[in-house]
Amino acid sequence: MKELSTGASCNRDAEKLAKEIEKALAKKEKIIIDFEGIERYATLFFNFSLLPYARQLGKQKYDDTFFLINLDEIGEEDYNDFYNSVLKNPRKFSPNAEKRITEFLSDLD
């Protein structure tokens, strides 16, 4: 991660990571994301960078594919917030709510 950015806290950081994830997925590689040296974190970063893959792959395949290492205490907490709400205990939305959320997130780009 440190080759891409000094932080893991905004959508620009997430977009950089997502490009690298796409390359690794195309090669069917396991994805190890090393956060050594990263000092700024936000749950938003994990939502933007990993949510599409979590939803696409499902919990088991996501767990078999993605490995995050060297998260500091704050990073671990933010990632766990993401993981628990998206994969472990996903909140269910109505189709209409899902559509509105998707449109909102698309408008952020």
CSV table of C-alpha atoms in Angstrom, one decimal:
chain,number,residue,atom,x,y,z
A,1,MET,CA,0.0,0.0,0.0
A,2,LYS,CA,2.8,2.4,0.8
A,3,GLU,CA,3.9,2.3,-2.9
A,4,LEU,CA,0.5,3.7,-3.8
A,5,SER,CA,-0.2,6.2,-1.0
A,6,THR,CA,0.8,7.5,2.4
A,7,GLY,CA,-2.7,6.9,3.7
A,8,ALA,CA,-5.7,4.7,3.5
A,9,SER,CA,-8.3,7.3,4.2
A,10,CYS,CA,-10.0,8.6,1.1
A,11,ASN,CA,-11.5,7.5,-2.2
A,12,ARG,CA,-8.4,8.5,-4.2
A,13,ASP,CA,-6.3,6.1,-2.1
A,14,ALA,CA,-9.0,3.5,-2.6
A,15,GLU,CA,-9.1,4.0,-6.4
A,16,LYS,CA,-5.3,3.4,-6.5
A,17,LEU,CA,-5.6,0.2,-4.6
A,18,ALA,CA,-8.6,-1.0,-6.6
A,19,LYS,CA,-6.5,-0.7,-9.8
A,20,GLU,CA,-3.9,-3.0,-8.3
A,21,ILE,CA,-6.6,-5.4,-7.1
A,22,GLU,CA,-8.0,-5.7,-10.6
A,23,LYS,CA,-4.6,-6.7,-11.9
A,24,ALA,CA,-4.2,-9.3,-9.3
A,25,LEU,CA,-7.7,-10.7,-9.8
A,26,ALA,CA,-7.1,-10.9,-13.5
A,27,LYS,CA,-4.1,-13.2,-12.8
A,28,LYS,CA,-6.2,-15.1,-10.2
A,29,GLU,CA,-3.6,-14.3,-7.5
A,30,LYS,CA,-4.2,-14.1,-3.8
A,31,ILE,CA,-4.2,-10.5,-2.8
A,32,ILE,CA,-1.9,-9.4,0.1
A,33,ILE,CA,-2.3,-5.8,1.0
A,34,ASP,CA,0.6,-4.6,3.2
A,35,PHE,CA,-0.2,-1.5,5.3
A,36,GLU,CA,3.3,-1.1,6.8
A,37,GLY,CA,4.0,2.6,7.2
A,38,ILE,CA,0.4,3.7,6.7
A,39,GLU,CA,-0.7,6.0,9.4
A,40,ARG,CA,-4.1,7.4,8.3
A,41,TYR,CA,-7.2,5.1,8.0
A,42,ALA,CA,-10.9,5.5,7.4
A,43,THR,CA,-13.7,3.0,7.1
A,44,LEU,CA,-14.6,4.9,3.9
A,45,PHE,CA,-11.3,3.7,2.3
A,46,PHE,CA,-12.2,0.1,3.0
A,47,ASN,CA,-15.7,0.6,1.7
A,48,PHE,CA,-14.5,2.1,-1.6
A,49,SER,CA,-11.6,-0.2,-2.2
A,50,LEU,CA,-12.9,-3.6,-1.0
A,51,LEU,CA,-16.7,-3.5,-0.9
A,52,PRO,CA,-17.2,-4.3,-4.6
A,53,TYR,CA,-15.0,-7.4,-4.3
A,54,ALA,CA,-16.7,-8.5,-1.0
A,55,ARG,CA,-20.1,-8.3,-2.7
A,56,GLN,CA,-18.9,-9.9,-5.9
A,57,LEU,CA,-17.0,-12.8,-4.3
A,58,GLY,CA,-19.0,-13.5,-1.2
A,59,LYS,CA,-17.5,-14.1,2.3
A,60,GLN,CA,-15.8,-17.4,1.7
A,61,LYS,CA,-14.0,-16.5,-1.6
A,62,TYR,CA,-13.2,-13.0,-0.2
A,63,ASP,CA,-11.6,-14.6,2.9
A,64,ASP,CA,-9.6,-17.0,0.6
A,65,THR,CA,-8.5,-14.2,-1.7
A,66,PHE,CA,-7.8,-11.1,0.4
A,67,PHE,CA,-5.1,-10.9,3.2
A,68,LEU,CA,-4.4,-7.6,5.0
A,69,ILE,CA,-1.2,-7.3,7.0
A,70,ASN,CA,0.5,-4.8,9.1
A,71,LEU,CA,-2.6,-2.8,10.0
A,72,ASP,CA,-2.0,-0.7,13.1
A,73,GLU,CA,-4.7,-0.6,15.8
A,74,ILE,CA,-6.8,2.1,14.2
A,75,GLY,CA,-6.5,0.4,10.8
A,76,GLU,CA,-7.5,-2.9,12.3
A,77,GLU,CA,-10.5,-1.3,14.0
A,78,ASP,CA,-11.6,0.5,10.7
A,79,TYR,CA,-11.2,-2.7,8.7
A,80,ASN,CA,-13.1,-4.8,11.2
A,81,ASP,CA,-16.0,-2.2,11.1
A,82,PHE,CA,-16.1,-2.7,7.3
A,83,TYR,CA,-15.7,-6.5,7.5
A,84,ASN,CA,-18.3,-7.0,10.2
A,85,SER,CA,-20.9,-4.8,8.5
A,86,VAL,CA,-20.4,-6.1,5.0
A,87,LEU,CA,-19.3,-9.7,5.2
A,88,LYS,CA,-19.9,-11.1,8.7
A,89,ASN,CA,-23.3,-9.5,9.5
A,90,PRO,CA,-24.4,-7.8,6.3
A,91,ARG,CA,-27.3,-5.5,6.5
A,92,LYS,CA,-30.1,-6.3,4.0
A,93,PHE,CA,-31.7,-3.5,2.0
A,94,SER,CA,-34.7,-3.4,-0.2
A,95,PRO,CA,-34.0,-3.4,-4.0
A,96,ASN,CA,-35.1,0.2,-4.1
A,97,ALA,CA,-32.7,1.2,-1.3
A,98,GLU,CA,-29.9,-0.8,-2.9
A,99,LYS,CA,-30.5,1.1,-6.2
A,100,ARG,CA,-30.4,4.5,-4.3
A,101,ILE,CA,-27.2,3.6,-2.5
A,102,THR,CA,-25.5,2.5,-5.7
A,103,GLU,CA,-26.5,5.7,-7.5
A,104,PHE,CA,-25.3,7.8,-4.5
A,105,LEU,CA,-21.9,6.0,-4.5
A,106,SER,CA,-21.6,6.3,-8.3
A,107,ASP,CA,-22.1,10.1,-8.0
A,108,LEU,CA,-19.2,10.4,-5.6
A,109,ASP,CA,-16.7,9.5,-8.4
